[in-house]
Amino acid sequence: MLAIGTLSRKTGTKVQTIRYYEQIGLMNEAGRTSGGQRRYYEKDLDRLAFIRHSRQLGFSLDSIRELLDLSDNPAQSCAEADSIARRQLRQVEQRIKRLQALKKELKRMVAECDGESVAECKVLEVLRDHSECLTNHDEIGA
Amino acid sequence: MLAIGTLSRKTGTKVQTIRYYEQIGLMNEAGRTSGGQRRYYEKDLDRLAFIRHSRQLGFSLDSIRELLDLSDNPAQSCAEADSIARRQLRQVEQRIKRLQALKKELKRMVAECDGESVAECKVLEVLRDHSECLTNHDEIGA
DNA sequence: CCTTTATCTAAAGTCACTGTAGCTTATCAA
DNA sequence: TTGATAAGCTACAGTGACTTTAGATAAAGG
Ligand SMILES: [Zn+2]
Ligand SMILES: [Zn+2]
Ligand SMILES: [Zn+2]
Ligand SMILES: [Zn+2]
């Protein structure tokens, strides 16, 4: 039986995060000692490792919930899991695209300013006026 | 004098977001009509446009606050503003790097699975075990 | 037995908004 | 002038994925 701190160390997850996963039903409710402390089996460790690795690959907790559900029924086809991964891939590609446009614009801003007064700062000038931009931006936070 | 909806339309900002910016002190408190509705000057419109454009370029509200403060004192050097922009550039480059590693890993996962049962799904296999990965991942959400 | 370390709960804070409920004000045509 | 409609108001809750804090209790080692 593993204490929560052991799971924490073995997976690089904060203790509070593990409790949070329990709270939202992503981890099963753990058994307790007579004193009320959580105790885990190896399979809980595996599940947590799955969750954390999926998070590192950028999957949302909702996607991870689906993937875990699928993983629990080994007989069925994996089409669903693959489509979740492909969706994730598309999202990552989208984000890269957007960030590359930002990078280009930021690079230009920084390069064009020669560090004179604020009144002539190219950086601030661009921020004041999008028509100075070469690319157009999509929605904020996309 | 402009109503809040006019600012909203002209800058593509939701009305609630404008009120939120006032609440956190990013926009000045607007004047009011006798009935209590907000009314704005052109300079408020300019400020909001600056904020939104900066957000589109990925700057945090804290950075934008600094940039606005600088912008209000045209005499001083723009070194500070330029350094904020360079910091932002570095952050964007970092995120691109991380996302490109994710993309590579996701692509491989998706490509290697031939869509048989969940038990043999390559996607799920990789998620279960990081040692199947070719790259290592930095912190979650970085 | 005592101290230190680990764990517990509950609640608030983070970022940058978005959404909702239930009102009140402004504007314009009839 | 009335009355419909659009636009605005406040206050608060919700989003995602946690992190932080405070204050209390449990476990483990010497
Ligand atoms: Zn400059
Ligand atoms: Zn622009
Ligand atoms: Zn598969
Ligand atoms: Zn991995």
Short mmCIF file of C-alpha atoms (C1' of nucleotides) and ligand atoms in Angstrom, two decimals:
data_model
loop_
_atom_site.label_atom_id
_atom_site.label_comp_id
_atom_site.label_asym_id
_atom_site.label_seq_id
_atom_site.Cartn_x
_atom_site.Cartn_y
_atom_site.Cartn_z
CA MET A 1 0.00 0.00 0.00
CA LEU A 2 1.38 3.35 -1.08
CA ALA A 3 0.94 6.69 0.68
CA ILE A 4 -0.03 9.72 -1.36
CA GLY A 5 3.47 11.15 -1.04
CA THR A 6 4.91 8.05 -2.66
CA LEU A 7 2.60 8.42 -5.65
CA SER A 8 3.55 12.06 -5.72
CA ARG A 9 7.27 11.30 -5.89
CA LYS A 10 6.95 8.45 -8.37
CA THR A 11 4.89 10.45 -10.85
CA GLY A 12 6.11 13.99 -10.25
CA THR A 13 2.61 15.08 -9.28
CA LYS A 14 1.90 17.42 -6.38
CA VAL A 15 -0.02 15.82 -3.55
CA GLN A 16 -2.75 18.40 -3.89
CA THR A 17 -3.10 17.60 -7.56
CA ILE A 18 -3.69 13.94 -6.76
CA ARG A 19 -6.41 14.91 -4.31
CA TYR A 20 -7.83 17.23 -6.95
CA TYR A 21 -8.01 14.35 -9.44
CA GLU A 22 -9.91 12.32 -6.89
CA GLN A 23 -12.27 15.20 -6.26
CA ILE A 24 -13.20 15.51 -9.93
CA GLY A 25 -13.56 11.74 -10.29
CA LEU A 26 -10.52 11.15 -12.47
CA MET A 27 -8.88 9.00 -9.82
CA ASN A 28 -11.00 6.55 -7.82
CA GLU A 29 -11.60 7.34 -4.20
CA ALA A 30 -8.63 5.88 -2.37
CA GLY A 31 -8.91 3.53 0.60
CA ARG A 32 -8.08 5.00 3.96
CA THR A 33 -6.09 4.05 7.04
CA SER A 34 -7.86 4.05 10.40
CA GLY A 35 -6.50 7.56 10.82
CA GLY A 36 -8.03 8.73 7.54
CA GLN A 37 -4.97 8.84 5.30
CA ARG A 38 -5.21 7.69 1.69
CA ARG A 39 -3.56 4.43 0.64
CA TYR A 40 -3.08 3.26 -2.94
CA TYR A 41 -2.45 0.10 -4.98
CA GLU A 42 -0.05 -0.25 -7.88
CA LYS A 43 -2.93 0.07 -10.33
CA ASP A 44 -3.67 3.53 -8.93
CA LEU A 45 -0.06 4.44 -9.57
CA ASP A 46 -0.41 3.24 -13.16
CA ARG A 47 -3.55 5.25 -13.64
CA LEU A 48 -1.93 8.39 -12.29
CA ALA A 49 1.11 7.85 -14.49
CA PHE A 50 -1.21 7.56 -17.50
CA ILE A 51 -2.93 10.79 -16.56
CA ARG A 52 0.31 12.69 -16.07
CA HIS A 53 1.88 11.44 -19.25
CA SER A 54 -1.23 12.38 -21.17
CA ARG A 55 -1.15 15.83 -19.61
CA GLN A 56 2.48 16.20 -20.63
CA LEU A 57 1.39 15.47 -24.18
CA GLY A 58 -1.18 18.24 -23.87
CA PHE A 59 -4.42 16.25 -23.59
CA SER A 60 -7.24 17.90 -21.63
CA LEU A 61 -8.61 16.20 -18.54
CA ASP A 62 -11.82 15.53 -20.46
CA SER A 63 -9.93 13.74 -23.22
CA ILE A 64 -7.96 11.83 -20.62
CA ARG A 65 -11.18 10.73 -18.97
CA GLU A 66 -12.34 9.28 -22.30
CA LEU A 67 -9.01 7.62 -22.95
CA LEU A 68 -9.05 6.01 -19.51
CA ASP A 69 -12.58 4.73 -20.07
CA LEU A 70 -11.51 3.19 -23.37
CA SER A 71 -8.39 1.74 -21.83
CA ASP A 72 -10.59 -0.07 -19.32
CA ASN A 73 -12.42 -2.00 -22.07
CA PRO A 74 -9.63 -3.78 -23.97
CA ALA A 75 -11.95 -5.73 -26.27
CA GLN A 76 -13.36 -2.87 -28.34
CA SER A 77 -11.80 -1.14 -31.33
CA CYS A 78 -9.37 1.68 -30.69
CA ALA A 79 -10.79 3.98 -33.36
CA GLU A 80 -12.10 6.34 -30.71
CA ALA A 81 -8.74 6.62 -28.95
CA ASP A 82 -6.99 7.26 -32.24
CA SER A 83 -9.43 9.98 -33.16
CA ILE A 84 -8.87 11.72 -29.83
CA ALA A 85 -5.14 11.66 -30.49
CA ARG A 86 -5.60 12.98 -34.01
CA ARG A 87 -7.78 15.79 -32.71
CA GLN A 88 -5.06 16.63 -30.22
CA LEU A 89 -2.50 16.63 -33.01
CA ARG A 90 -4.59 19.05 -35.04
CA GLN A 91 -4.92 21.34 -32.04
CA VAL A 92 -1.19 21.35 -31.46
CA GLU A 93 -0.58 22.13 -35.12
CA GLN A 94 -3.04 25.00 -34.95
CA ARG A 95 -1.33 26.46 -31.91
CA ILE A 96 2.06 26.19 -33.53
CA LYS A 97 0.76 28.04 -36.56
CA ARG A 98 -0.61 30.86 -34.50
CA LEU A 99 2.53 31.12 -32.36
CA GLN A 100 4.74 31.23 -35.42
CA ALA A 101 2.80 34.20 -36.74
CA LEU A 102 3.21 35.92 -33.37
CA LYS A 103 6.89 35.12 -33.34
CA LYS A 104 7.38 36.68 -36.73
CA GLU A 105 5.58 39.86 -35.70
CA LEU A 106 7.39 40.15 -32.37
CA LYS A 107 10.75 39.58 -34.02
CA ARG A 108 10.11 42.36 -36.47
CA MET A 109 8.96 44.76 -33.76
CA VAL A 110 12.02 44.14 -31.67
CA ALA A 111 14.40 44.30 -34.62
CA GLU A 112 13.03 47.58 -35.94
CA CYS A 113 13.36 49.52 -32.73
CA ASP A 114 16.71 51.17 -32.17
CA GLY A 115 16.02 51.99 -28.54
CA GLU A 116 15.39 55.73 -28.69
CA SER A 117 12.70 57.46 -26.66
CA VAL A 118 9.28 55.98 -25.93
CA ALA A 119 7.86 58.55 -28.33
CA GLU A 120 9.58 56.84 -31.26
CA CYS A 121 9.56 53.28 -29.97
CA LYS A 122 8.71 50.93 -32.80
CA VAL A 123 7.44 48.31 -30.38
CA LEU A 124 4.87 50.64 -28.89
CA GLU A 125 4.01 51.99 -32.31
CA VAL A 126 3.06 48.55 -33.56
CA LEU A 127 1.06 47.82 -30.44
CA ARG A 128 -0.87 51.04 -30.97
CA ASP A 129 -1.68 50.25 -34.58
CA HIS A 130 -2.34 46.86 -36.07
CA SER A 131 -1.98 48.23 -39.61
CA GLU A 132 1.77 48.17 -38.91
CA CYS A 133 1.50 44.38 -38.72
CA LEU A 134 2.22 42.12 -41.66
CA THR A 135 0.10 39.22 -40.48
CA ASN A 136 -3.35 39.30 -39.02
CA HIS A 137 -4.08 37.58 -35.78
CA ASP A 138 -6.83 35.13 -34.92
CA GLU A 139 -8.81 35.20 -31.76
CA ILE A 140 -7.05 35.94 -28.50
CA GLY A 141 -6.01 32.86 -26.58
CA ALA A 142 -6.69 30.50 -29.48
CA MET B 1 -18.94 60.53 -26.30
CA LEU B 2 -19.02 56.85 -27.03
CA ALA B 3 -21.21 54.21 -25.39
CA ILE B 4 -19.64 50.98 -24.23
CA GLY B 5 -21.22 49.08 -27.10
CA THR B 6 -19.52 51.36 -29.61
CA LEU B 7 -16.11 50.62 -28.05
CA SER B 8 -17.06 46.99 -28.08
CA ARG B 9 -17.84 47.00 -31.80
CA LYS B 10 -14.87 49.12 -32.79
CA THR B 11 -12.33 46.95 -30.98
CA GLY B 12 -13.96 43.53 -31.10
CA THR B 13 -14.06 43.36 -27.32
CA LYS B 14 -17.04 42.02 -25.39
CA VAL B 15 -18.81 44.60 -23.27
CA GLN B 16 -18.17 42.52 -20.15
CA THR B 17 -14.50 42.45 -20.95
CA ILE B 18 -14.33 46.23 -21.08
CA ARG B 19 -16.05 46.43 -17.69
CA TYR B 20 -13.60 43.80 -16.43
CA TYR B 21 -10.65 45.91 -17.59
CA GLU B 22 -12.08 48.83 -15.65
CA GLN B 23 -12.55 46.67 -12.59
CA ILE B 24 -8.91 45.61 -12.54
CA GLY B 25 -7.73 49.15 -13.20
CA LEU B 26 -6.45 48.60 -16.73
CA MET B 27 -8.99 51.04 -18.14
CA ASN B 28 -9.76 54.26 -16.28
CA GLU B 29 -13.14 54.55 -14.63
CA ALA B 30 -15.40 55.89 -17.33
CA GLY B 31 -17.62 58.94 -16.90
CA ARG B 32 -21.33 58.26 -16.53
CA THR B 33 -24.58 59.62 -17.88
CA SER B 34 -27.21 60.81 -15.41
CA GLY B 35 -28.71 57.35 -15.73
CA GLY B 36 -25.45 55.66 -14.81
CA GLN B 37 -24.27 54.43 -18.22
CA ARG B 38 -20.57 54.62 -19.14
CA ARG B 39 -19.42 57.15 -21.73
CA TYR B 40 -15.96 57.23 -23.32
CA TYR B 41 -13.61 59.59 -25.17
CA GLU B 42 -11.54 58.74 -28.22
CA LYS B 43 -8.46 58.30 -26.02
CA ASP B 44 -10.24 55.53 -24.15
CA LEU B 45 -10.90 53.86 -27.47
CA ASP B 46 -7.19 54.14 -28.31
CA ARG B 47 -6.21 52.65 -24.99
CA LEU B 48 -8.59 49.74 -25.42
CA ALA B 49 -7.30 49.14 -28.95
CA PHE B 50 -3.75 49.06 -27.56
CA ILE B 51 -4.77 46.53 -24.93
CA ARG B 52 -6.55 44.27 -27.39
CA HIS B 53 -3.80 44.38 -29.95
CA SER B 54 -1.26 43.53 -27.28
CA ARG B 55 -3.44 40.63 -26.14
CA GLN B 56 -3.61 39.37 -29.71
CA LEU B 57 0.17 39.37 -29.73
CA GLY B 58 0.08 37.26 -26.57
CA PHE B 59 1.17 39.78 -23.92
CA SER B 60 -0.16 39.22 -20.40
CA LEU B 61 -2.31 41.88 -18.78
CA ASP B 62 0.55 42.60 -16.39
CA SER B 63 2.93 43.25 -19.26
CA ILE B 64 0.31 45.40 -20.95
CA ARG B 65 -0.07 47.43 -17.79
CA GLU B 66 3.66 48.13 -17.85
CA LEU B 67 3.62 48.96 -21.54
CA LEU B 68 0.74 51.40 -21.05
CA ASP B 69 2.54 53.11 -18.18
CA LEU B 70 5.61 53.52 -20.37
CA SER B 71 3.54 54.73 -23.27
CA ASP B 72 2.18 57.50 -21.04
CA ASN B 73 5.68 58.97 -20.44
CA PRO B 74 6.98 59.67 -23.95
CA ALA B 75 10.21 61.32 -22.82
CA GLN B 76 11.99 58.33 -21.32
CA SER B 77 13.98 55.65 -23.09
CA CYS B 78 12.14 52.71 -24.53
CA ALA B 79 14.60 50.11 -23.30
CA GLU B 80 12.05 48.76 -20.87
CA ALA B 81 9.36 48.36 -23.50
CA ASP B 82 11.78 46.61 -25.81
CA SER B 83 12.83 44.21 -23.08
CA ILE B 84 9.21 43.31 -22.37
CA ALA B 85 8.76 42.55 -26.04
CA ARG B 86 11.93 40.47 -26.17
CA ARG B 87 10.80 38.52 -23.13
CA GLN B 88 7.51 37.86 -24.87
CA LEU B 89 9.37 36.71 -27.96
CA ARG B 90 11.45 34.28 -25.93
CA GLN B 91 8.31 32.89 -24.33
CA VAL B 92 6.66 32.35 -27.67
CA GLU B 93 9.78 30.62 -28.99
CA GLN B 94 9.83 28.36 -25.96
CA ARG B 95 6.21 27.39 -26.43
CA ILE B 96 6.76 26.66 -30.10
CA LYS B 97 9.65 24.39 -29.23
CA ARG B 98 7.61 22.45 -26.72
CA LEU B 99 4.65 22.16 -29.06
CA GLN B 100 6.84 20.91 -31.87
CA ALA B 101 8.12 18.12 -29.65
CA LEU B 102 4.53 17.23 -28.77
CA LYS B 103 3.53 17.30 -32.41
CA LYS B 104 6.30 14.90 -33.32
CA GLU B 105 5.31 12.47 -30.57
CA LEU B 106 1.60 12.65 -31.39
CA LYS B 107 2.24 12.13 -35.07
CA ARG B 108 4.26 9.03 -34.36
CA MET B 109 1.63 7.63 -32.01
CA VAL B 110 -1.12 8.14 -34.52
CA ALA B 111 0.92 6.79 -37.42
CA GLU B 112 1.99 3.62 -35.64
CA CYS B 113 -1.48 2.49 -34.66
CA ASP B 114 -3.29 0.42 -37.23
CA GLY B 115 -6.64 0.63 -35.48
CA GLU B 116 -6.98 -2.83 -34.00
CA SER B 117 -8.38 -3.45 -30.55
CA VAL B 118 -7.81 -1.20 -27.54
CA ALA B 119 -5.59 -3.93 -26.14
CA GLU B 120 -3.05 -3.37 -28.91
CA CYS B 121 -3.61 0.34 -29.47
CA LYS B 122 -0.29 2.07 -29.97
CA VAL B 123 -1.71 5.40 -28.85
CA LEU B 124 -2.79 4.04 -25.49
CA GLU B 125 0.44 2.10 -25.19
CA VAL B 126 2.52 5.24 -25.47
CA LEU B 127 0.30 7.09 -23.03
CA ARG B 128 0.78 4.27 -20.54
CA ASP B 129 4.55 4.32 -20.84
CA HIS B 130 6.76 7.29 -21.48
CA SER B 131 9.72 5.08 -22.31
CA GLU B 132 7.98 4.56 -25.67
CA CYS B 133 8.55 8.26 -26.35
CA LEU B 134 11.49 9.55 -28.33
CA THR B 135 11.51 13.02 -26.79
CA ASN B 136 11.16 13.97 -23.19
CA HIS B 137 8.63 16.54 -22.13
CA ASP B 138 9.08 19.61 -19.96
CA GLU B 139 6.65 20.71 -17.34
CA ILE B 140 2.96 20.46 -18.01
CA GLY B 141 1.37 23.63 -19.29
CA ALA B 142 4.71 25.32 -20.00
"C1'" DC C 1 7.21 10.03 24.83
"C1'" DC C 2 8.59 13.41 21.78
"C1'" DT C 3 9.68 15.45 17.66
"C1'" DT C 4 9.53 15.72 12.90
"C1'" DT C 5 7.43 14.72 8.74
"C1'" DA C 6 3.42 13.62 6.27
"C1'" DT C 7 -1.22 14.04 5.66
"C1'" DC C 8 -5.92 15.84 6.33
"C1'" DT C 9 -10.04 19.27 5.10
"C1'" DA C 10 -11.94 23.38 3.42
"C1'" DA C 11 -11.63 27.39 1.18
"C1'" DA C 12 -9.59 30.98 -1.53
"C1'" DG C 13 -6.51 32.44 -5.34
"C1'" DT C 14 -4.65 32.18 -10.22
"C1'" DC C 15 -5.43 34.08 -15.39
"C1'" DA C 16 -8.30 36.28 -18.44
"C1'" DC C 17 -12.14 36.30 -19.25
"C1'" DT C 18 -17.46 34.47 -20.16
"C1'" DG C 19 -22.14 33.71 -18.80
"C1'" DT C 20 -26.36 34.47 -16.21
"C1'" DA C 21 -30.21 36.74 -13.69
"C1'" DG C 22 -32.77 40.42 -12.91
"C1'" DC C 23 -33.06 44.95 -13.32
"C1'" DT C 24 -32.87 50.04 -15.45
"C1'" DT C 25 -31.90 53.47 -19.20
"C1'" DA C 26 -31.83 55.20 -23.88
"C1'" DT C 27 -33.69 55.71 -28.33
"C1'" DC C 28 -36.94 55.87 -31.88
"C1'" DA C 29 -41.35 55.20 -34.37
"C1'" DA C 30 -46.27 55.60 -34.07
"C1'" DT D 1 -46.57 60.65 -25.21
"C1'" DT D 2 -46.46 56.11 -25.20
"C1'" DG D 3 -44.50 51.90 -25.63
"C1'" DA D 4 -41.54 48.59 -27.74
"C1'" DT D 5 -36.89 47.33 -28.35
"C1'" DA D 6 -32.11 47.64 -27.76
"C1'" DA D 7 -28.53 48.57 -24.88
"C1'" DG D 8 -26.73 49.05 -20.45
"C1'" DC D 9 -26.35 48.25 -15.32
"C1'" DT D 10 -24.65 45.28 -10.96
"C1'" DA D 11 -23.38 41.27 -8.75
"C1'" DC D 12 -22.04 36.91 -8.78
"C1'" DA D 13 -20.92 32.21 -10.48
"C1'" DG D 14 -18.31 29.39 -13.76
"C1'" DT D 15 -14.24 28.04 -16.84
"C1'" DG D 16 -9.54 24.76 -16.70
"C1'" DA D 17 -6.24 22.85 -14.24
"C1'" DC D 18 -4.43 23.42 -10.91
"C1'" DT D 19 -1.74 26.11 -6.54
"C1'" DT D 20 -1.70 28.19 -2.10
"C1'" DT D 21 -2.94 28.85 2.53
"C1'" DA D 22 -4.38 27.92 7.26
"C1'" DG D 23 -5.01 25.18 10.79
"C1'" DA D 24 -5.55 20.65 12.48
"C1'" DT D 25 -4.43 15.53 12.86
"C1'" DA D 26 -1.69 11.14 11.92
"C1'" DA D 27 2.37 8.33 11.32
"C1'" DA D 28 7.12 7.05 11.95
"C1'" DG D 29 11.66 7.00 14.07
"C1'" DG D 30 14.73 7.48 17.99
ZN ZN E 1 11.65 50.71 -28.48
ZN ZN E 2 -1.38 43.31 -35.44
ZN ZN E 3 -5.14 2.75 -31.70
ZN ZN E 4 6.51 10.64 -23.12
#
